[in-house]
Amino acid sequence: MKTEHLRFIDLSVALENDVPADPPGLRPTITYTDHRKGAQQIASMFPGLSPEQLPDGEGWAVEDIKLHTHAGTHMDAPVHYASTMNGGERAIGIDEIPLDWCMAPGVKLDFRRFPDGYVATADDVAQELARIEHTLKPRDIVLVNTAAAVAYGTPAYIDSGCGMGREATLYLLSRGVRVVGTDGWSWDAPFSHTRARFLREGDPSIIWEGHKAGRDIGYGQLEKLTNLHLLPAHGFTVCCFPYKIKGASAGFTRAVAILDEAPTA
């Protein structure tokens, strides 16, 4: 593949300490070993060697990470949503996600206009697809640009942006979409807004309704994406292979958009 005309846009956030991108207890902890400490570790493996004998007194730099599978940019597997998918089949883990789901044409829905906590409908999706003049094809990867993106890195992030409701999710899945994504903390509306609505209405079906659509049609779901505002509405490729963790509900993902900007005659 010729790459001289390709433009790559990183859709993944970096794992960092002390970034409030998850509720307390779910955030990553990264312990850094610098080159000086690395030199001490190497010296301990070679009797008679002192750290100062290594070039510049330096050894390796390494990191230890305590990590939740849903930290950072990641893909949820169908087993995250329920024990079954496709109307009763065993739900697959992240290690079983078909690879052909993970590299496909991308489509961006711009839902930044919707207020925090709004639950997008099938009609919202249909109207946006009409606006951008795109007809969904099987295996399109649909990314939702929400108002949450600008709040990333602040305590407001997990309460920001709209969510995708059950009918909106099934609208996509019934047309052959198998991977979707959002720059919000969750594909669904933020829990704080759903909780307030549940207290008002008492309807349990609104809780995690977008995720639970996976019981009907299994799908992969990218969360905590970034830079979606840099993407066109369509005409790009998304590459988003998740880390292979046996039987896990999610896998860390380096999601990238690829645009072909070759000059046209």
Coordinates of C-alpha atoms in Angstrom, one line a residue:
M1 CA 0.0 0.0 0.0
K2 CA 1.3 3.4 -0.9
T3 CA 1.2 5.8 2.0
E4 CA 2.6 9.0 0.7
H5 CA -0.9 10.5 0.3
L6 CA -2.4 9.0 3.5
R7 CA -3.2 11.2 6.5
F8 CA -3.5 9.5 9.9
I9 CA -5.6 11.0 12.7
D10 CA -5.2 9.5 16.2
L11 CA -8.6 8.9 17.7
S12 CA -7.2 7.5 21.0
V13 CA -6.6 9.3 24.2
A14 CA -3.4 8.7 26.2
L15 CA -3.4 6.7 29.4
E16 CA -2.3 9.1 32.2
N17 CA -2.3 9.4 35.9
D18 CA -4.6 11.8 37.6
V19 CA -6.9 12.5 34.6
P20 CA -10.6 12.4 35.7
A21 CA -11.8 10.4 32.7
D22 CA -13.3 7.7 34.8
P23 CA -15.1 7.5 38.2
P24 CA -12.8 7.0 41.2
G25 CA -11.6 3.4 41.5
L26 CA -11.6 2.9 37.7
R27 CA -8.7 5.1 36.8
P28 CA -5.3 3.8 35.7
T29 CA -2.3 3.9 37.9
I30 CA 1.1 4.1 36.1
T31 CA 4.3 3.7 38.1
Y32 CA 7.4 4.9 36.1
T33 CA 10.9 3.4 36.5
D34 CA 13.4 5.9 35.1
H35 CA 16.8 5.1 33.5
R36 CA 18.7 5.5 36.9
K37 CA 16.5 3.0 38.6
G38 CA 16.6 0.8 35.6
A39 CA 20.4 0.8 35.9
Q40 CA 20.1 -0.5 39.4
Q41 CA 17.8 -3.3 38.3
I42 CA 20.3 -4.4 35.6
A43 CA 23.2 -4.2 38.0
S44 CA 21.3 -6.5 40.5
M45 CA 21.3 -9.2 37.7
F46 CA 25.0 -9.1 37.1
P47 CA 27.2 -9.8 40.1
G48 CA 30.1 -7.3 40.4
L49 CA 28.4 -4.7 38.0
S50 CA 27.8 -1.3 39.3
P51 CA 25.1 1.0 37.7
E52 CA 27.8 3.6 37.0
Q53 CA 29.5 1.1 34.6
L54 CA 26.6 1.2 32.2
P55 CA 26.6 3.9 29.4
D56 CA 25.8 7.2 31.1
G57 CA 24.9 5.2 34.2
E58 CA 21.5 4.4 32.6
G59 CA 19.5 1.2 32.3
W60 CA 16.1 0.7 30.9
A61 CA 13.0 2.8 31.4
V62 CA 9.9 0.7 32.1
E63 CA 6.4 1.1 33.5
D64 CA 4.1 -0.9 35.8
I65 CA 0.4 -0.3 35.1
K66 CA -2.7 -1.1 37.2
L67 CA -5.4 -0.9 34.6
H68 CA -9.2 -1.5 34.2
T69 CA -10.0 -2.9 30.8
H70 CA -12.3 0.0 30.2
A71 CA -9.7 2.7 30.9
G72 CA -8.6 4.9 28.1
T73 CA -9.8 4.4 24.6
H74 CA -11.2 0.9 24.4
M75 CA -13.6 -1.4 22.6
D76 CA -16.4 -3.0 24.5
A77 CA -17.3 -6.6 23.5
P78 CA -20.8 -8.1 23.4
V79 CA -20.2 -10.0 26.7
H80 CA -19.9 -6.6 28.4
Y81 CA -23.6 -5.8 27.7
A82 CA -25.1 -9.2 28.6
S83 CA -24.3 -13.0 28.7
T84 CA -26.1 -13.5 25.4
M85 CA -26.3 -11.7 22.0
N86 CA -28.2 -12.1 18.7
G87 CA -31.3 -13.2 20.6
G88 CA -29.8 -15.9 22.7
E89 CA -26.3 -16.9 21.4
R90 CA -23.4 -16.8 23.8
A91 CA -22.0 -13.3 23.9
I92 CA -18.4 -13.2 22.6
G93 CA -15.5 -11.6 24.5
I94 CA -13.0 -9.1 23.1
D95 CA -10.7 -11.8 22.0
E96 CA -13.4 -13.1 19.7
I97 CA -14.2 -9.9 17.9
P98 CA -14.0 -10.6 14.2
L99 CA -11.0 -8.8 12.7
D100 CA -13.0 -7.6 9.7
W101 CA -15.2 -5.5 12.0
C102 CA -12.1 -3.5 13.1
M103 CA -11.0 -1.9 9.8
A104 CA -13.7 -0.5 7.6
P105 CA -15.0 2.7 6.1
G106 CA -15.9 5.3 8.8
V107 CA -18.9 7.6 9.1
K108 CA -19.1 10.5 11.6
L109 CA -22.4 11.7 13.1
D110 CA -22.1 15.2 14.5
F111 CA -24.3 15.3 17.6
R112 CA -22.4 18.1 19.4
R113 CA -25.5 20.3 19.2
F114 CA -27.4 17.9 21.6
P115 CA -27.3 18.8 25.3
D116 CA -25.7 16.8 27.9
G117 CA -27.8 13.8 28.8
Y118 CA -29.8 13.8 25.6
V119 CA -30.7 10.3 24.3
A120 CA -30.3 10.3 20.5
T121 CA -33.1 8.5 18.6
A122 CA -33.3 6.6 15.4
D123 CA -34.8 9.6 13.7
D124 CA -31.8 11.7 14.8
V125 CA -29.5 9.2 13.2
A126 CA -31.6 9.1 10.0
Q127 CA -31.7 12.9 9.8
E128 CA -27.9 13.2 10.2
L129 CA -27.3 10.6 7.6
A130 CA -29.5 12.5 5.2
R131 CA -27.7 15.7 6.0
I132 CA -24.3 14.3 5.3
E133 CA -25.7 12.4 2.2
H134 CA -24.6 8.9 3.3
T135 CA -26.3 5.6 3.0
L136 CA -25.0 3.1 5.6
K137 CA -23.4 0.0 4.3
P138 CA -22.7 -3.3 6.2
R139 CA -19.5 -3.0 8.3
D140 CA -19.4 0.8 8.2
I141 CA -17.9 2.0 11.5
V142 CA -20.0 4.8 12.9
L143 CA -18.5 7.4 15.2
V144 CA -20.5 9.9 17.2
N145 CA -19.0 13.3 17.9
T146 CA -20.6 14.7 21.1
A147 CA -20.2 17.7 23.4
A148 CA -18.2 15.5 25.8
A149 CA -15.0 15.8 23.7
V150 CA -14.3 19.4 24.9
A151 CA -14.7 18.3 28.6
Y152 CA -12.2 15.5 28.4
G153 CA -9.6 15.9 31.2
T154 CA -12.0 17.7 33.5
P155 CA -14.3 16.4 36.2
A156 CA -17.2 17.3 34.0
Y157 CA -16.3 14.7 31.4
I158 CA -18.2 11.7 32.7
D159 CA -21.4 13.8 32.9
S160 CA -21.1 15.4 29.4
G161 CA -22.4 14.7 26.0
C162 CA -25.4 12.9 24.6
G163 CA -25.9 9.2 24.5
M164 CA -27.3 6.8 21.9
G165 CA -30.6 5.2 22.8
R166 CA -31.7 1.6 22.1
E167 CA -33.6 2.4 18.9
A168 CA -30.8 4.6 17.6
T169 CA -28.3 1.8 18.2
L170 CA -30.6 -0.8 16.6
Y171 CA -31.0 1.5 13.6
L172 CA -27.3 1.2 13.0
L173 CA -26.9 -2.5 13.8
S174 CA -29.9 -3.5 11.6
R175 CA -28.1 -2.0 8.6
G176 CA -25.0 -4.1 9.2
V177 CA -22.9 -1.8 11.3
R178 CA -20.9 -3.9 13.8
V179 CA -18.6 -1.3 15.4
V180 CA -19.6 2.1 16.7
G181 CA -17.8 4.7 18.8
T182 CA -18.2 7.8 20.8
D183 CA -16.0 10.5 22.3
G184 CA -18.1 10.3 25.5
W185 CA -17.4 8.2 28.6
S186 CA -20.2 5.9 27.5
W187 CA -22.2 5.0 24.4
D188 CA -25.3 5.7 26.6
A189 CA -26.2 9.0 28.1
P190 CA -24.2 9.8 31.2
F191 CA -25.4 7.9 34.2
S192 CA -26.0 11.1 36.2
H193 CA -28.7 12.2 33.7
T194 CA -30.1 8.7 33.4
R195 CA -30.3 8.4 37.1
A196 CA -32.3 11.7 37.4
R197 CA -34.6 10.6 34.7
F198 CA -35.1 7.2 36.3
L199 CA -36.0 8.9 39.6
R200 CA -38.6 11.0 37.8
E201 CA -40.1 8.2 35.6
G202 CA -39.3 4.9 37.4
D203 CA -38.7 3.2 34.0
P204 CA -35.8 0.6 34.3
S205 CA -35.7 0.1 30.5
I206 CA -33.9 3.5 30.1
I207 CA -30.8 2.2 32.0
W208 CA -28.0 1.4 29.7
E209 CA -30.4 1.0 26.9
G210 CA -27.9 1.5 24.1
H211 CA -25.6 -1.1 25.4
K212 CA -28.4 -3.5 26.0
A213 CA -29.2 -3.4 22.2
G214 CA -26.3 -5.9 22.0
R215 CA -28.6 -8.6 23.4
D216 CA -30.5 -8.4 20.0
I217 CA -27.5 -7.8 17.7
G218 CA -23.9 -8.3 19.0
Y219 CA -21.6 -5.4 18.3
G220 CA -18.3 -3.7 19.4
Q221 CA -18.4 -0.3 20.9
L222 CA -15.5 2.2 21.1
E223 CA -15.5 4.7 24.0
K224 CA -13.4 7.7 25.0
L225 CA -12.4 8.5 21.4
T226 CA -10.8 11.9 20.6
N227 CA -10.3 14.2 17.6
L228 CA -13.6 13.3 16.0
H229 CA -14.0 17.0 15.1
L230 CA -11.1 16.7 12.7
L231 CA -12.8 14.0 10.6
P232 CA -15.0 14.6 7.6
A233 CA -18.5 13.1 7.7
H234 CA -17.3 10.1 5.6
G235 CA -14.6 9.1 3.1
F236 CA -12.1 7.8 5.7
T237 CA -11.1 4.4 7.1
V238 CA -11.1 3.5 10.7
C239 CA -8.6 1.0 12.1
C240 CA -9.4 -0.1 15.7
F241 CA -8.0 -3.5 16.7
P242 CA -8.6 -4.2 20.4
Y243 CA -6.0 -5.8 22.6
K244 CA -6.7 -9.6 22.9
I245 CA -7.6 -10.4 26.5
K246 CA -9.0 -13.9 27.0
G247 CA -12.8 -13.7 27.6
A248 CA -12.7 -10.0 28.6
S249 CA -15.5 -7.5 28.3
A250 CA -13.2 -4.9 26.7
G251 CA -9.8 -4.3 25.2
F252 CA -7.5 -1.3 25.0
T253 CA -7.6 0.1 21.5
R254 CA -5.4 2.4 19.4
A255 CA -8.1 3.8 17.1
V256 CA -6.9 5.6 14.1
A257 CA -8.6 7.3 11.1
I258 CA -6.9 7.1 7.7
L259 CA -7.7 9.6 5.0
D260 CA -6.5 9.3 1.4
E261 CA -5.6 12.9 0.4
A262 CA -4.1 12.0 -3.0
P263 CA -4.6 14.9 -5.5
T264 CA -7.3 14.4 -8.0
A265 CA -6.9 15.2 -11.7

